[in-house]
Short mmCIF file of C-alpha atoms in Angstrom, two decimals:
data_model
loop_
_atom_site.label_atom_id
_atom_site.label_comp_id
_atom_site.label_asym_id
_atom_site.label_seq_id
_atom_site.Cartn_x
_atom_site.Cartn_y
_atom_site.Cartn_z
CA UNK B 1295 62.71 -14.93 -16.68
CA UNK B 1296 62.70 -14.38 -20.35
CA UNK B 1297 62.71 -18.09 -21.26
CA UNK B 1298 59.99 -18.71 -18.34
CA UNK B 1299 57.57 -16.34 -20.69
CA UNK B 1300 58.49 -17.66 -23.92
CA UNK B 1301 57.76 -21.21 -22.31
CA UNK B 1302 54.68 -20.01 -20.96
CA UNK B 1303 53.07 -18.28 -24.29
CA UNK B 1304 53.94 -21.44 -26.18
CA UNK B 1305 52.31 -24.09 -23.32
CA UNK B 1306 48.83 -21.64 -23.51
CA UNK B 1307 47.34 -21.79 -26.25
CA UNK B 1308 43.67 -20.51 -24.81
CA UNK B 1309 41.47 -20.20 -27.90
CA UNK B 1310 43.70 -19.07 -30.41
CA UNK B 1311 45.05 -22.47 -30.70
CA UNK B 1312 43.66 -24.30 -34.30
CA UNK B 1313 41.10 -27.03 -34.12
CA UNK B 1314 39.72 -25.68 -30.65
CA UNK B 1315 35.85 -26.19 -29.72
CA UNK B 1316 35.72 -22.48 -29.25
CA UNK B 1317 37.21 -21.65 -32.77
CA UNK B 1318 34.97 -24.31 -34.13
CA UNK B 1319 32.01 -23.17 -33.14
CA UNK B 1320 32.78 -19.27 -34.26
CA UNK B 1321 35.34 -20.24 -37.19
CA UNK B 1322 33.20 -20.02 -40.82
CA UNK B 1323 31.74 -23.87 -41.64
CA UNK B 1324 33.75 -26.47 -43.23
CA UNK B 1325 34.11 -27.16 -47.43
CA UNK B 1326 32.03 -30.40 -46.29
CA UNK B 1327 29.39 -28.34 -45.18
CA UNK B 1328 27.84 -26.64 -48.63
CA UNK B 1329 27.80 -30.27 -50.16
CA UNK B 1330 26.17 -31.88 -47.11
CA UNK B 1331 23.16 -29.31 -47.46
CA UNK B 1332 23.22 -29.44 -50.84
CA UNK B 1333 23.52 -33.64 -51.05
CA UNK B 1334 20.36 -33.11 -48.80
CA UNK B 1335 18.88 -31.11 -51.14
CA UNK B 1336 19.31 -32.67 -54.36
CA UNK B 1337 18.06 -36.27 -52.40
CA UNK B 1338 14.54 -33.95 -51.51
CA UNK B 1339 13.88 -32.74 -54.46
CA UNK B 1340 14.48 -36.06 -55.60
CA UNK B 1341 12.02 -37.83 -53.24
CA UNK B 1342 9.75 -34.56 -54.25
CA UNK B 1343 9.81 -35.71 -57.89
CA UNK B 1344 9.28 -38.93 -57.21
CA UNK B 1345 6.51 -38.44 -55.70
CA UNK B 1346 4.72 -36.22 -57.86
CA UNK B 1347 5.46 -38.78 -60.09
CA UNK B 1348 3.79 -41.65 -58.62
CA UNK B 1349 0.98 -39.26 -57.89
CA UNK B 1350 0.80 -38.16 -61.78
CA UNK B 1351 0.78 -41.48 -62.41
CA UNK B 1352 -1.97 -42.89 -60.31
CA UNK B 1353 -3.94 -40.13 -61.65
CA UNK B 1354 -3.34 -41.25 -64.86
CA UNK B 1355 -4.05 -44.67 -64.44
CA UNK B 1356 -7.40 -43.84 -62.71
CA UNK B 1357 -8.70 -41.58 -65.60
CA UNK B 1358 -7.62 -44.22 -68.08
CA UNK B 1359 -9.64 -46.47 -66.32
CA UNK B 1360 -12.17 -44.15 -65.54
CA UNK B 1361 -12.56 -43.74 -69.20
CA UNK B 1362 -12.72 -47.90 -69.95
CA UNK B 1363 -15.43 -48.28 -67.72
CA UNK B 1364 -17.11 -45.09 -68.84
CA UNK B 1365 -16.58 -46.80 -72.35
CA UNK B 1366 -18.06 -50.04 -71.39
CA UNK B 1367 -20.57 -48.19 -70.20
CA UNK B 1368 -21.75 -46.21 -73.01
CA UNK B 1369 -22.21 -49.55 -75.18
CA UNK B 1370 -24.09 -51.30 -73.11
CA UNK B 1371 -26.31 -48.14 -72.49
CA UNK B 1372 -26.42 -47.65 -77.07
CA UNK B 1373 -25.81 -50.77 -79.13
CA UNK B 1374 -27.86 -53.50 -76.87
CA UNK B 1375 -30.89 -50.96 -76.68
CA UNK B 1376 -31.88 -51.85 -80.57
CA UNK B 1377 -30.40 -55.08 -80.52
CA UNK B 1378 -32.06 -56.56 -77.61
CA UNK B 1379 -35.36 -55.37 -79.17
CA UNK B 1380 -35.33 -57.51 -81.78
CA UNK B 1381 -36.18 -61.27 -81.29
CA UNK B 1382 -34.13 -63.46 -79.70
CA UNK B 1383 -32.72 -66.50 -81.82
CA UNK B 1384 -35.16 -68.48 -79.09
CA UNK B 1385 -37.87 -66.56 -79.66
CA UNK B 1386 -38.22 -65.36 -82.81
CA UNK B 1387 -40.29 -67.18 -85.48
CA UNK B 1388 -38.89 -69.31 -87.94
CA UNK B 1389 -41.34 -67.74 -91.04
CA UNK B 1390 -42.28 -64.65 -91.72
CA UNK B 1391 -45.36 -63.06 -93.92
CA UNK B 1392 -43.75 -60.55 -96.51
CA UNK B 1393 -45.10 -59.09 -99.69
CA UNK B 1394 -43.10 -59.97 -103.03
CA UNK B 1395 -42.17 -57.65 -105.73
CA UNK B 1396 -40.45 -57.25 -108.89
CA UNK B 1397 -37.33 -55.67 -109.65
CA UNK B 1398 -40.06 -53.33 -112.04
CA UNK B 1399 -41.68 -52.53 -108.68
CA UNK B 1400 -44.79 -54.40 -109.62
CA UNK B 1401 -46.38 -56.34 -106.25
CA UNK B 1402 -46.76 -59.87 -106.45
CA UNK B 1403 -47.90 -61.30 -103.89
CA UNK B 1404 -47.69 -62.00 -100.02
CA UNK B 1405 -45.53 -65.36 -99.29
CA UNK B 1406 -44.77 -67.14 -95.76
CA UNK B 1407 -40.78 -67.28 -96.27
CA UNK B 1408 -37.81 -68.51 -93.97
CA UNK B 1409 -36.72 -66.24 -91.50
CA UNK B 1410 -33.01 -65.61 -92.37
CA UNK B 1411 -30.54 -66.89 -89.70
CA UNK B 1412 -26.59 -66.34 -89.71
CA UNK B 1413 -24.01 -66.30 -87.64
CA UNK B 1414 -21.82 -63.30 -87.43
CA UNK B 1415 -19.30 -64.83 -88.57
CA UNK B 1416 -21.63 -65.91 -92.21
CA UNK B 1417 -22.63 -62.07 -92.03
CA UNK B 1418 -19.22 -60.65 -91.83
CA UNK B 1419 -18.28 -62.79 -95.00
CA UNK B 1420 -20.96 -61.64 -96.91
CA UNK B 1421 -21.60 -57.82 -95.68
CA UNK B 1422 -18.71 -55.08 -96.66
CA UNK B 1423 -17.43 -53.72 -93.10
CA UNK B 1424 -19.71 -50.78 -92.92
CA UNK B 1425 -22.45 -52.81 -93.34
CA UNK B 1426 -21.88 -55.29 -90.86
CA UNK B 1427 -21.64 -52.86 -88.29
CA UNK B 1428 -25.02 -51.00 -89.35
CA UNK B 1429 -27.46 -53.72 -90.56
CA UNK B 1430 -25.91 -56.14 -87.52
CA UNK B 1431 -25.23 -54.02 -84.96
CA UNK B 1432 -27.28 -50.85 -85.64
CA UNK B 1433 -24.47 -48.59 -86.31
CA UNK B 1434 -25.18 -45.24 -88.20
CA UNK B 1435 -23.68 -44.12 -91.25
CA UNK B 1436 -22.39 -40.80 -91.36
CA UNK B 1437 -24.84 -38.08 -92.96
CA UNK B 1438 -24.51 -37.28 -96.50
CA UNK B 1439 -21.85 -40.37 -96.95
CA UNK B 1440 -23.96 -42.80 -98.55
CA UNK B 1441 -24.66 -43.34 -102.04
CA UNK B 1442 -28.06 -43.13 -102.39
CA UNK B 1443 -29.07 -39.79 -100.24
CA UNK B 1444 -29.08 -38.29 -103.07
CA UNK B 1445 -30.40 -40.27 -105.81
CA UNK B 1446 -33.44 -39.51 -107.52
CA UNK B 1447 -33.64 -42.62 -110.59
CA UNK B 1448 -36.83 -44.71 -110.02
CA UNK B 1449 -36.12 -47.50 -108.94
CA UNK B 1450 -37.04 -50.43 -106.23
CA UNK B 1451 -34.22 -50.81 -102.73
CA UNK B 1452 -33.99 -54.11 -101.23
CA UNK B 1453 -32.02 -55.43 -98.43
CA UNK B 1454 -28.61 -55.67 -98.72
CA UNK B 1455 -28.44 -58.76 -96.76
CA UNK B 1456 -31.52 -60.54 -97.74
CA UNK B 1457 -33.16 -58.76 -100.68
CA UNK B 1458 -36.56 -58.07 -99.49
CA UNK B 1459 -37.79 -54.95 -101.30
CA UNK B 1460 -38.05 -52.30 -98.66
CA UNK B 1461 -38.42 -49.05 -100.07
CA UNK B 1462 -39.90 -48.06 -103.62
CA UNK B 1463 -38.02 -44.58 -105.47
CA UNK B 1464 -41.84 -43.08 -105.59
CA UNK B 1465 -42.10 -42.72 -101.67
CA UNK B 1466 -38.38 -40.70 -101.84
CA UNK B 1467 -38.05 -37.15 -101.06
CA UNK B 1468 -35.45 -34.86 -100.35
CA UNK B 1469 -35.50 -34.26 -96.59
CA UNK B 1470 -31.99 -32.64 -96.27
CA UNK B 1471 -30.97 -34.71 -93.51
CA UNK B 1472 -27.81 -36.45 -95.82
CA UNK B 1473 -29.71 -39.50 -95.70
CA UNK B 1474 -32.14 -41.18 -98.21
CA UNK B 1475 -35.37 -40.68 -97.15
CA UNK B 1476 -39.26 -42.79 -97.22
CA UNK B 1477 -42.46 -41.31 -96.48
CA UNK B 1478 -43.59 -45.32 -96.55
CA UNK B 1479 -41.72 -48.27 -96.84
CA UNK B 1480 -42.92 -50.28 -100.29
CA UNK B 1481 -45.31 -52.49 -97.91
CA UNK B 1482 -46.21 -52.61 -93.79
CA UNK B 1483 -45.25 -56.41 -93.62
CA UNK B 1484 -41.81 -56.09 -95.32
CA UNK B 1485 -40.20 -53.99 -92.62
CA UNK B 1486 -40.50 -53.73 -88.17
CA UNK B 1487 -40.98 -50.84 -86.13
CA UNK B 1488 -38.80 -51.44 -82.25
CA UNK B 1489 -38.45 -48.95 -79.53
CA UNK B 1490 -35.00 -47.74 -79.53
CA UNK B 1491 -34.04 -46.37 -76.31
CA UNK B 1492 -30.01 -45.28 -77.63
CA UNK B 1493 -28.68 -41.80 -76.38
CA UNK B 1494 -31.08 -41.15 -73.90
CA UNK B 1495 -34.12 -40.32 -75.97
CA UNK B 1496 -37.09 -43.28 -77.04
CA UNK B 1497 -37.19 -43.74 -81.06
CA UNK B 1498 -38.49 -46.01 -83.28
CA UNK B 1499 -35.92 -48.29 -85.18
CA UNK B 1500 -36.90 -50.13 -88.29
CA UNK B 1501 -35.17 -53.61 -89.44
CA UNK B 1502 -36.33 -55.76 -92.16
CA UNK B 1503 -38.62 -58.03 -91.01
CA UNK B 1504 -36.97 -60.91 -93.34
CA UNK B 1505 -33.94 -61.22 -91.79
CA UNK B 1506 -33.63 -58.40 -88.78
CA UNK B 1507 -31.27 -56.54 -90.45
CA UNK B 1508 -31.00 -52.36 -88.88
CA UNK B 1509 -31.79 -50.20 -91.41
CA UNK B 1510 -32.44 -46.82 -89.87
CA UNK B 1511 -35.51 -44.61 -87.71
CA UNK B 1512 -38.38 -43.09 -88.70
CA UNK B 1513 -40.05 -40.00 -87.91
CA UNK B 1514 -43.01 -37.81 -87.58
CA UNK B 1515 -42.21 -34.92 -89.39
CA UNK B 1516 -42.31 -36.24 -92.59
CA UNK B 1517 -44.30 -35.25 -95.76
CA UNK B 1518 -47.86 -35.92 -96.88
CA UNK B 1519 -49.83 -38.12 -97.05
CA UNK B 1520 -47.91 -40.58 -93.87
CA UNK B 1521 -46.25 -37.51 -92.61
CA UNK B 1522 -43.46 -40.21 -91.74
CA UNK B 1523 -39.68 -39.84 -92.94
CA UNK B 1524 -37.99 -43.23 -92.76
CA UNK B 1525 -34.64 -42.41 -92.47
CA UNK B 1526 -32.36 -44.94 -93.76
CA UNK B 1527 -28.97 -45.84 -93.97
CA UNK B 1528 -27.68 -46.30 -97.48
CA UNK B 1529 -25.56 -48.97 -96.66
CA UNK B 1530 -28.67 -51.03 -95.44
CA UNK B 1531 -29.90 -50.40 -99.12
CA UNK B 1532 -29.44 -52.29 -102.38
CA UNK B 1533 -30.95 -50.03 -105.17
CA UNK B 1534 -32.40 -51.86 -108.49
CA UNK B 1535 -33.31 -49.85 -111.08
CA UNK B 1536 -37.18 -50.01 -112.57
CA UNK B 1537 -36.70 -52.00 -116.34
#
């Protein structure tokens, strides 16, 4: 009878017995479980990153090319405006009326002359960099920067690219702007006036009328008599002192 029970306790093993579905399902989880979850979540917050990533990404490509187009943008809305003013090479005559001077400042006389023609190319060989991009392509030198904003010797300033006398040192005065400044150029014929629409806001440009080259705006708050202020950029300028 003894045996029959010891037989019978080891043939049922009910639940007690290891690796039973009942002790499964109530027995703490596995060593394989904490890795699974954690595998899982490593490979989510991977997927996570990634995607912010791609998302950080497109956002940077889109503002970089928000900002080319916006660049594009902003110099075809400035730099054309005064360039597209002047005359064409179609268009424009091939003489111009200008009135001569001396070096002394003394006025000759008015003379039909060649228009002068280059190619950007010519220009850039002849012009220092700075004044490429101003006389050529209406740039604007910074104020106070120049070398003749604050000159006061009498004197006569031609063209830097051409040498048409512009501006005589009688007409200068100190406007405080950081750029030299004309209450009249030397005569009406040696200079032209275009509408310059750059920045928003209408202004008048003014190029030498010998060979189109930018030199700078004028204004109406100038002194007496003109009560203009031709505000030039230095580079434009070649100074040559009165003998």
């Amino acid at each position: 009878m003894s045996d029959s029970n010891e037989l019978h306790k080891k043939d049922h093993v009910g639940t007690a017995a290891p690796g039973c579905p009942a002790e499964r399902s109530s027995a703490a989880p596995s060593a394989g479980a904490p890795f699974l979850a954690r595998s899982l979540r490593e490979k989510w917050g991977l997927a996570q990153l990634s995607a912010t990533a791609r998302v950080i990404q497109r956002r940077a490509f889109l503002a970089k090319s928000v900002a080319t187009i916006a660049g594009l943008a902003l110099w075809q809305w400035r730099k054309p405006a005064v360039l597209q003013a002047a005359p064409s090479a179609a268009t424009e005559p091939k003489e111009v009326t200008i009135v001569l001077f001396s070096d002394a400042g003394q006025r000759l006389r008015k003379e039909r002359v060649a228009k002068v023609v280059r190619t950007e190319n010519e220009w850039r060989k002849l012009l220092s960099g700075n004044a490429f991009d101003i006389t050529r392509h209406a740039d604007t030198e910074i104020a106070f920067s120049g070398k003749y904003w604050n000159l006061h010797d009498k004197g006569l300033y031609r063209c830097i690219c051409c040498d048409n006398a512009l501006f005589d040192s009688a007409t200068k005065f100190e406007s405080g702007t950081g750029w030299p400044s004309f209450w009249a150029p030397i005569a009406a014929e040696n200079v032209t006036e275009i509408r310059d629409t750059t920045f928003g806001m209408v202004r008048t440009a003014v190029s030498c009328a010998e060979c189109d080259a930018h030199l700078g705006h004028v204004f109406d708050d100038g002194p007496e008599p003109t009560h203009l202020r031709y505000c030039m950029n230095s580079a434009s300028l070649r100074f040559v002192s009165h003998t």
